[in-house]
PDB file of C-alpha atoms in Angstrom:
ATOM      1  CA  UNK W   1       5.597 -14.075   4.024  1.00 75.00           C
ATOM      2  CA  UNK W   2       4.884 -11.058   6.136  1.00 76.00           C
ATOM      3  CA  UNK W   3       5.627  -7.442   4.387  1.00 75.00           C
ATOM      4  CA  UNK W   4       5.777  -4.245   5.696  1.00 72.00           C
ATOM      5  CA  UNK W   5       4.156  -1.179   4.496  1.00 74.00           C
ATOM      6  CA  UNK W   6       6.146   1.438   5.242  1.00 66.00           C
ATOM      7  CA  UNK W   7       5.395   4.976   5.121  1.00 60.00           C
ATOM      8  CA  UNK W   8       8.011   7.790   3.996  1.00 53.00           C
ATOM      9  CA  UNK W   9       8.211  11.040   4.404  1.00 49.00           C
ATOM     10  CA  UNK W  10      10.158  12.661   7.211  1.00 46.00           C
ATOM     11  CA  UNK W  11      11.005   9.564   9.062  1.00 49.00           C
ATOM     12  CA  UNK W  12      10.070   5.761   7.950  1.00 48.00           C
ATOM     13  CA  UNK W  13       8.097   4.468   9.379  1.00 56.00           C
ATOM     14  CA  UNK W  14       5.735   0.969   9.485  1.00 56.00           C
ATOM     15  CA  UNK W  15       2.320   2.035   8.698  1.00 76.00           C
ATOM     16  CA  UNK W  16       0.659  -1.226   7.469  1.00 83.00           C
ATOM     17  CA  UNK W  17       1.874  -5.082   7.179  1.00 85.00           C
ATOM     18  CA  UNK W  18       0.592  -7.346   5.236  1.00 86.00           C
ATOM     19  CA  UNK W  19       0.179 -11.234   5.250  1.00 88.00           C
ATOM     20  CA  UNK W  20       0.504 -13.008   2.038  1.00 86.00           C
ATOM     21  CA  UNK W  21      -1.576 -16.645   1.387  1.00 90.00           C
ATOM     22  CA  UNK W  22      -2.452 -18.458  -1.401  1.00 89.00           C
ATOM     23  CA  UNK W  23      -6.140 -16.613  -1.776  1.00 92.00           C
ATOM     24  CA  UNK W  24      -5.355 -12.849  -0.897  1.00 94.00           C
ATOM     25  CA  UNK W  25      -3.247 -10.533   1.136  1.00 92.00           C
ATOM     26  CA  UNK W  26      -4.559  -9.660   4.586  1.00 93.00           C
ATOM     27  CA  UNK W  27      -3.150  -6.415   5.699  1.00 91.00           C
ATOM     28  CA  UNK W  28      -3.564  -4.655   9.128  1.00 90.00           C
ATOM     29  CA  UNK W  29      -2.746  -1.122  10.045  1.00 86.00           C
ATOM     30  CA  UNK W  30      -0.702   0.230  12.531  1.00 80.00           C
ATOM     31  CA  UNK W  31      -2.704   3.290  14.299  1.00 74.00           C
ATOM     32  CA  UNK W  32      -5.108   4.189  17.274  1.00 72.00           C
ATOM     33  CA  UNK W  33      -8.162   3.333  14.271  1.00 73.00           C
ATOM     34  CA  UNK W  34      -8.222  -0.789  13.997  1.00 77.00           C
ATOM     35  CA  UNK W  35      -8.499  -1.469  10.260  1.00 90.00           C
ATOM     36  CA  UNK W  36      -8.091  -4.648   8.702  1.00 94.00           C
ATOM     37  CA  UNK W  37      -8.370  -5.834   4.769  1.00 95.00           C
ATOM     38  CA  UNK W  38      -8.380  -8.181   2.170  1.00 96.00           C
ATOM     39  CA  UNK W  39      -6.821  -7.792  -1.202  1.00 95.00           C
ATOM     40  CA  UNK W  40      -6.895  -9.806  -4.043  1.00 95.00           C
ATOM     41  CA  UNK W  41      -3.183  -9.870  -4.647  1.00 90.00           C
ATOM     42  CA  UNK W  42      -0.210  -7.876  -3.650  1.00 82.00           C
ATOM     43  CA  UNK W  43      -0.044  -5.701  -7.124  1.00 81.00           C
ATOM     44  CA  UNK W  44      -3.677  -4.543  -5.609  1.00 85.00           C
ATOM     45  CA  UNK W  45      -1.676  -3.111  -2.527  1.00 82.00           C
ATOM     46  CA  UNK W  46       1.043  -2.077  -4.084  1.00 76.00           C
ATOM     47  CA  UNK W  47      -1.715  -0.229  -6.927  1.00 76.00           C
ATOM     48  CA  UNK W  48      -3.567   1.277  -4.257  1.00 77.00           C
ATOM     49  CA  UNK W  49      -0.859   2.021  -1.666  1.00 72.00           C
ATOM     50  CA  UNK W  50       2.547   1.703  -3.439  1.00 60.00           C
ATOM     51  CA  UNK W  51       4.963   3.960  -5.050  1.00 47.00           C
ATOM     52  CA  UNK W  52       3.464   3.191  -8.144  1.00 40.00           C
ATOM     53  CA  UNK W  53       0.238   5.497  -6.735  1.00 38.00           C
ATOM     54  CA  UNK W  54       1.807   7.943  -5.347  1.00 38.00           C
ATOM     55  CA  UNK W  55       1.417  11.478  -6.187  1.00 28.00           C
ATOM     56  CA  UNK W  56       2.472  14.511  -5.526  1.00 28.00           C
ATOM     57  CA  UNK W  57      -0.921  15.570  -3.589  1.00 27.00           C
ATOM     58  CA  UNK W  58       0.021  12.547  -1.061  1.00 32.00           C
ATOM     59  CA  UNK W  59       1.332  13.527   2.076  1.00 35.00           C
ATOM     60  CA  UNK W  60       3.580  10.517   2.134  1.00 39.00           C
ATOM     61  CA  UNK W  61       5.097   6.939  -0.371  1.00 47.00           C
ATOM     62  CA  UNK W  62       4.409   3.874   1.053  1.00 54.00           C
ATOM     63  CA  UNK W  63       7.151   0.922   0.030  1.00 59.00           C
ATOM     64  CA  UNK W  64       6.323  -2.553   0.555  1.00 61.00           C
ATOM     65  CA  UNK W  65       9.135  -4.312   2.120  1.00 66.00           C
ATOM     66  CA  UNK W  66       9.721  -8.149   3.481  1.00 64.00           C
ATOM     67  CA  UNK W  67      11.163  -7.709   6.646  1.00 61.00           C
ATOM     68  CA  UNK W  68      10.750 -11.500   7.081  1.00 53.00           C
ATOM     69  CA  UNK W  69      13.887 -13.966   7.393  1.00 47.00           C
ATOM     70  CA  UNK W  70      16.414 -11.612   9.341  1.00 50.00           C
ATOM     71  CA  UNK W  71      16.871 -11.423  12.931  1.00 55.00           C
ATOM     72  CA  UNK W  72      16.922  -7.581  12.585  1.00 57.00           C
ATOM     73  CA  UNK W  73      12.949  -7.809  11.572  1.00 57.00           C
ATOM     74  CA  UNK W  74      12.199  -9.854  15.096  1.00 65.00           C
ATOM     75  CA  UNK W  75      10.310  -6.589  16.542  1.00 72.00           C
ATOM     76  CA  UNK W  76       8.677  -5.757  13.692  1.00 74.00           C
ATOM     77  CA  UNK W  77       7.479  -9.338  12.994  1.00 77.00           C
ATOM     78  CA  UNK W  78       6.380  -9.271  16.727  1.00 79.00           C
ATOM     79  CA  UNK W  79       4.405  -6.128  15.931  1.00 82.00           C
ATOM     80  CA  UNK W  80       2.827  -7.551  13.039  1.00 83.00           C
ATOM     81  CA  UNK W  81       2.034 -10.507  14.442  1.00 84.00           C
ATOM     82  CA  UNK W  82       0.405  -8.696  17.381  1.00 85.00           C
ATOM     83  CA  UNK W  83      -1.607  -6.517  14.973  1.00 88.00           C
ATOM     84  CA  UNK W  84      -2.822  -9.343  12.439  1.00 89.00           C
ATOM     85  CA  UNK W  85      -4.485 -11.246  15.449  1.00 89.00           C
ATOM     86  CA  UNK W  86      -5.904  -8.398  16.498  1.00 90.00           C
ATOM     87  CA  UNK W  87      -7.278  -7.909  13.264  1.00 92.00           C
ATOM     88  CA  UNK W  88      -8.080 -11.276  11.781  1.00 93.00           C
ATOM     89  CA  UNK W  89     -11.105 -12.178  14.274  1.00 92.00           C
ATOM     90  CA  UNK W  90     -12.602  -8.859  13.403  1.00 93.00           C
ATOM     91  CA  UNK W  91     -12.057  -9.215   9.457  1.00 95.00           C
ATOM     92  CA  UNK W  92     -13.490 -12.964   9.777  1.00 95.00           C
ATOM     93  CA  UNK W  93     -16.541 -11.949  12.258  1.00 95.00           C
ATOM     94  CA  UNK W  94     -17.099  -8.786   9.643  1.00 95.00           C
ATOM     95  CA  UNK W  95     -17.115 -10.690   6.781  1.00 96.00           C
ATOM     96  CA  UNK W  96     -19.435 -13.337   8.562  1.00 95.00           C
ATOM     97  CA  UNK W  97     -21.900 -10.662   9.227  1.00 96.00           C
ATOM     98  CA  UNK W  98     -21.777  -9.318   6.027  1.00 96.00           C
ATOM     99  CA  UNK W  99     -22.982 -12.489   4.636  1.00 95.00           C
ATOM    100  CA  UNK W 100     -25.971 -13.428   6.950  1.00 95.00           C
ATOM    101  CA  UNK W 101     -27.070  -9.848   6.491  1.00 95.00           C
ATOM    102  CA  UNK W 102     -27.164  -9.725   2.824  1.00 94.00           C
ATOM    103  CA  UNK W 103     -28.756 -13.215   2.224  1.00 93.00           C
ATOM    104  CA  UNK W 104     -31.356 -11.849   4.746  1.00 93.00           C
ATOM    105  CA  UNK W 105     -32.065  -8.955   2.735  1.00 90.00           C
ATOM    106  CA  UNK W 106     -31.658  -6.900   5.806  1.00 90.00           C
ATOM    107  CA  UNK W 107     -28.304  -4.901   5.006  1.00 90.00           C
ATOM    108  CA  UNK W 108     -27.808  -1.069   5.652  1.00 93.00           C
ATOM    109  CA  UNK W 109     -25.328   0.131   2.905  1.00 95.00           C
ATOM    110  CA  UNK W 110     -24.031   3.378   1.594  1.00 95.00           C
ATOM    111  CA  UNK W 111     -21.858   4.708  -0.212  1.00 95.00           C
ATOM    112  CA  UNK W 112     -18.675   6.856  -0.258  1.00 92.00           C
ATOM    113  CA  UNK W 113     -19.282   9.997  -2.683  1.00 91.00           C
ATOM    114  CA  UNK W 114     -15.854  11.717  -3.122  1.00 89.00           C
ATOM    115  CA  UNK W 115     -16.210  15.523  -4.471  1.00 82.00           C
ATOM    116  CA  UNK W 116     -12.460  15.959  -4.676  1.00 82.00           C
ATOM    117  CA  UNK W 117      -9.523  12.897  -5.036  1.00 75.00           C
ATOM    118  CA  UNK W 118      -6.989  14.277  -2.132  1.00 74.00           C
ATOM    119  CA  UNK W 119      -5.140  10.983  -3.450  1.00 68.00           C
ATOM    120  CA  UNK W 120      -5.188  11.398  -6.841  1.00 68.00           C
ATOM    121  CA  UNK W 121      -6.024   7.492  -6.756  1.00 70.00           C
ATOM    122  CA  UNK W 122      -9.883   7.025  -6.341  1.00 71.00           C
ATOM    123  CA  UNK W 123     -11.716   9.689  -8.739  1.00 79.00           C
ATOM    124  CA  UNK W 124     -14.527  10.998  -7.737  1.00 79.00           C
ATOM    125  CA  UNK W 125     -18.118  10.405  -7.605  1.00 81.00           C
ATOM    126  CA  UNK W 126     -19.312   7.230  -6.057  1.00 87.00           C
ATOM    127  CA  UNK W 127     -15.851   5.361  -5.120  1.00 91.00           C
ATOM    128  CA  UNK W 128     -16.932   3.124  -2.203  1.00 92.00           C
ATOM    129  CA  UNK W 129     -19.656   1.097  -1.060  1.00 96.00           C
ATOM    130  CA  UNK W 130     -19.999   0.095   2.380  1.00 95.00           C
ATOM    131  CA  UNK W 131     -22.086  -2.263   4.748  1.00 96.00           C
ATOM    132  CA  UNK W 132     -22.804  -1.234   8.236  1.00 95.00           C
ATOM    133  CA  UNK W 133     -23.116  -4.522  10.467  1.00 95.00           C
ATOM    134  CA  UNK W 134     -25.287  -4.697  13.476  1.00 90.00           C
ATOM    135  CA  UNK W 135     -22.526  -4.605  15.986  1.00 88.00           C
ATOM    136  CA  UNK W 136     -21.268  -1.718  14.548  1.00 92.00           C
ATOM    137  CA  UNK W 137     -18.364  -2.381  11.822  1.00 94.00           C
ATOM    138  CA  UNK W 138     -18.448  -1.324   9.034  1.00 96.00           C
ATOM    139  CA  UNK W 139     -17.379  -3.331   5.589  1.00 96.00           C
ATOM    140  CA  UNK W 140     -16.242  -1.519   3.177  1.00 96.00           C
ATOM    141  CA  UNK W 141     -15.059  -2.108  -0.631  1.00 95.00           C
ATOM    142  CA  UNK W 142     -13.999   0.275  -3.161  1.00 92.00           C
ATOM    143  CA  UNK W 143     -15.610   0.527  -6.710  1.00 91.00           C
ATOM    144  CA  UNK W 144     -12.223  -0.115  -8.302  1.00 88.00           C
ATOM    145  CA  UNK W 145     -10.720  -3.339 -10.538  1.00 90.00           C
ATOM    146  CA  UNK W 146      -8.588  -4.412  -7.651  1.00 90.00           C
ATOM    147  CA  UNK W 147     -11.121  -6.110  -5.210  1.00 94.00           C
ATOM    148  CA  UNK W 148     -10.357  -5.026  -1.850  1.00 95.00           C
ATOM    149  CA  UNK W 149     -12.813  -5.505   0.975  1.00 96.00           C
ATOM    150  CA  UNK W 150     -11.860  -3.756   4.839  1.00 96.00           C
ATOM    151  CA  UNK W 151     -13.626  -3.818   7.889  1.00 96.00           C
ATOM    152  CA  UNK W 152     -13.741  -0.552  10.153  1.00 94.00           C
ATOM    153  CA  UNK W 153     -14.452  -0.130  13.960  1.00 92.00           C
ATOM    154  CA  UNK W 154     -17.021   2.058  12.912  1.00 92.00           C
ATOM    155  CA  UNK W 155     -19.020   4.260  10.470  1.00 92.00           C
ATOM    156  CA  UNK W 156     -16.571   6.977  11.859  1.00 91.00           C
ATOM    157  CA  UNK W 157     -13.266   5.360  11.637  1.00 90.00           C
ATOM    158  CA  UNK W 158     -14.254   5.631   8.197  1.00 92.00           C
ATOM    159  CA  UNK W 159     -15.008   9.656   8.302  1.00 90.00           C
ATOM    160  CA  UNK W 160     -12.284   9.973   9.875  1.00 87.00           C
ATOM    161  CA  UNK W 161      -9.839   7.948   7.463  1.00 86.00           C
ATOM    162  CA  UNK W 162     -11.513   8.503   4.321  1.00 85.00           C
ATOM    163  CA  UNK W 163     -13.467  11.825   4.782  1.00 84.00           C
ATOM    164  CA  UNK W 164     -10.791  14.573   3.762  1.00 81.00           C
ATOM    165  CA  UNK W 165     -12.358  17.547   5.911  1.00 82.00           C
ATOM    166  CA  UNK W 166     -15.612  17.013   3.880  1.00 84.00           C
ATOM    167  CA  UNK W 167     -14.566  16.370   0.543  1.00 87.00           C
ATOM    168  CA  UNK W 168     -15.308  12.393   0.817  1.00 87.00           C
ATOM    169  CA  UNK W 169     -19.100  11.788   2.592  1.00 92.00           C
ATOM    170  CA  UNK W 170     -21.373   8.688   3.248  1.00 93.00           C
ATOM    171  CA  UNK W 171     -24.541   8.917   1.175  1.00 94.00           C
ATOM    172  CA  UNK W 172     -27.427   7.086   1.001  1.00 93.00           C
ATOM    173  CA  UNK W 173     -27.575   4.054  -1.984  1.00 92.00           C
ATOM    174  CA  UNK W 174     -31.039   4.713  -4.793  1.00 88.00           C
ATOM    175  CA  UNK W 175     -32.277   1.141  -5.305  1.00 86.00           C
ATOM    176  CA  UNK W 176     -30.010   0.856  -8.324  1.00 86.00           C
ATOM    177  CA  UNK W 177     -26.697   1.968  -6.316  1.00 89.00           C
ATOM    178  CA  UNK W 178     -27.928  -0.432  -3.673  1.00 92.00           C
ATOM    179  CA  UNK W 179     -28.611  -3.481  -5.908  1.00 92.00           C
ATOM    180  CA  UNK W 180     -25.068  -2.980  -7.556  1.00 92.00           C
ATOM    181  CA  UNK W 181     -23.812  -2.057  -4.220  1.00 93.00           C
ATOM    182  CA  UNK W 182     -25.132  -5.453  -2.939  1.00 94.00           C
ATOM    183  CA  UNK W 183     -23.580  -7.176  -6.183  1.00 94.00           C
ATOM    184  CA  UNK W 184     -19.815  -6.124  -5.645  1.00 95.00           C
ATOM    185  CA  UNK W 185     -19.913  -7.342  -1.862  1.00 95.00           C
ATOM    186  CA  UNK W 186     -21.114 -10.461  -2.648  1.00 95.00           C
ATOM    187  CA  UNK W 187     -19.064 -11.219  -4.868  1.00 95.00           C
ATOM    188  CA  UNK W 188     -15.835 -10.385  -3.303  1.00 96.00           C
ATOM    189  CA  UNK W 189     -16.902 -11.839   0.281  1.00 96.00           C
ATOM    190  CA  UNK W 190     -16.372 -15.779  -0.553  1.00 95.00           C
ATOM    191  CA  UNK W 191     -12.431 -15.006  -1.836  1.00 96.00           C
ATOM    192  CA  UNK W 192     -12.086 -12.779   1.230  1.00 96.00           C
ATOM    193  CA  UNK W 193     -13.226 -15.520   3.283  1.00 95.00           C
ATOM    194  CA  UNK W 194     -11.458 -17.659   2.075  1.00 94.00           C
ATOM    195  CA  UNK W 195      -8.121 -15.510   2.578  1.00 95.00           C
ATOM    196  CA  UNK W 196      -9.218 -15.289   6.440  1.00 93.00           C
ATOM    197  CA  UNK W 197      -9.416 -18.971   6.637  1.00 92.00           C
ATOM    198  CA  UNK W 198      -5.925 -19.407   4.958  1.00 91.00           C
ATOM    199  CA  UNK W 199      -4.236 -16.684   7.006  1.00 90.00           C
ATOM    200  CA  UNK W 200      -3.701 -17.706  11.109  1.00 80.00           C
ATOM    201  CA  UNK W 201      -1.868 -21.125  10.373  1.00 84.00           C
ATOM    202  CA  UNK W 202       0.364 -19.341   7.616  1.00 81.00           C
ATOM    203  CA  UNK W 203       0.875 -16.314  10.198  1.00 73.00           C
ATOM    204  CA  UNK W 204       1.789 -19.080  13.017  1.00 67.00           C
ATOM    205  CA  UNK W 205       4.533 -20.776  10.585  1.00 65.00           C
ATOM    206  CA  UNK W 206       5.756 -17.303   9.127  1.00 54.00           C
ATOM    207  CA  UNK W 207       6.087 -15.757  12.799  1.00 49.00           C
ATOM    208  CA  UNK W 208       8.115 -19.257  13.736  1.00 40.00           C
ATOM    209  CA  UNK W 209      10.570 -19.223  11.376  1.00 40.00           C
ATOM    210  CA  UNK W 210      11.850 -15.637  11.798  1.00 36.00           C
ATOM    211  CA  UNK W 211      11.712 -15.970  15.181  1.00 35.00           C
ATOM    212  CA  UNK W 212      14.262 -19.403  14.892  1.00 32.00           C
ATOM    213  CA  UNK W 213      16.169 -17.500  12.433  1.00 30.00           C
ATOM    214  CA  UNK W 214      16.652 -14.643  15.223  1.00 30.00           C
ATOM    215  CA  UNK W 215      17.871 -17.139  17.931  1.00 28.00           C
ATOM    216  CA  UNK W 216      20.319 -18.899  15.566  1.00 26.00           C
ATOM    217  CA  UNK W 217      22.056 -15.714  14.520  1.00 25.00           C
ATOM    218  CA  UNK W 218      22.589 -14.177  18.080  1.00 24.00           C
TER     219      UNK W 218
END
């Protein structure tokens, strides 16, 4: 099943979708900055992105919404489709990285230190931790009970997305940050993995059958 993540404030509008498998949800989003994730369940993007987190310091709500299985949802599943290969390869060769790096012992990490929560869903503190690769994503996971692990263009896609005019900055990791730091992304890189692997043949069969669906009823 393919969802959307739509965003709404003024207008609705598709700011995310998200690709459901057996192991995760894989969800892409829609802007000029190429970000792609892995969460461990759809109550983990509907926690972190949903209503259900939404505050009143949040410029916009995001709603989750299937817009598979209607011939009305044919551009939208075209979009998504077009995103989530976009995004896939880079979330698998990320994750990849990530792993050869860390076993080597060779890993640059830091960490996100938020001084005020413009969401009102992170805290502050110390709420990320993040792996810069050696061709220049980033991986980054958030120090939260929902696993999530994303991969970023680049150390500033994250700035840009996560920095809040200052109040969020990249820091440095101690040797007791970085050995937890190293900890929580190994641990959540095999089920991410895994959700990679599981995700292009399920995309394939969920893109076909809207898309038979949509000729039938026309």
């Amino acid at each position: 099943m393919i969802s959307a993540l739509e965003m709404r404030t003024d207008q609705v509008r598709d700011a995310a979708y998200c690709l459901h498998t057996p192991s995760g949800v894989v969800v892409t989003w829609a802007g000029e900055t190429s970000t792609t994730g892995w969460y461990a369940s759809l109550e983990a993007v509907d926690a972190l992105h949903g209503q259900a987190g939404a505050t009143q310091a949040r410029t916009g709500r995001h709603h989750l919404t299937d817009i598979a299985g209607t011939g009305e949802a044919a551009p939208r599943l075209g979009q998504a489709r077009l995103l989530l290969r976009r995004g896939l390869p880079a979330l698998r060769a990320a994750t990849a990285a990530a792993t050869t790096v860390l076993a080597a012992g060779t890993a640059e990490m830091f960490a996100l230190r938020r001084a005020e929560d413009v969401s009102g869903l992170s805290g502050t503190g110390q709420v990320a931790v993040g792996i810069l690769l050696p061709e220049g994503r980033v991986l980054l996971t958030w120090r939260s009970p929902l696993p999530t692990l994303v991969a970023y263009d680049g150390a500033e896609a994250v700035d840009v997305l996560h920095g809040h005019n200052g109040r969020t900055r990249r820091v440095p990791l101690d040797l007791d940050g970085l050995e937890s730091a190293v900890g929580l992304l190994s641990e959540r890189l095999a089920p991410a993995s895994a959700t990679v692997v599981d995700a292009l043949p399920l995309l394939d069969d969920a893109v076909t059958d809207v898309r038979a669906s949509h000729v039938s009823q026309q």
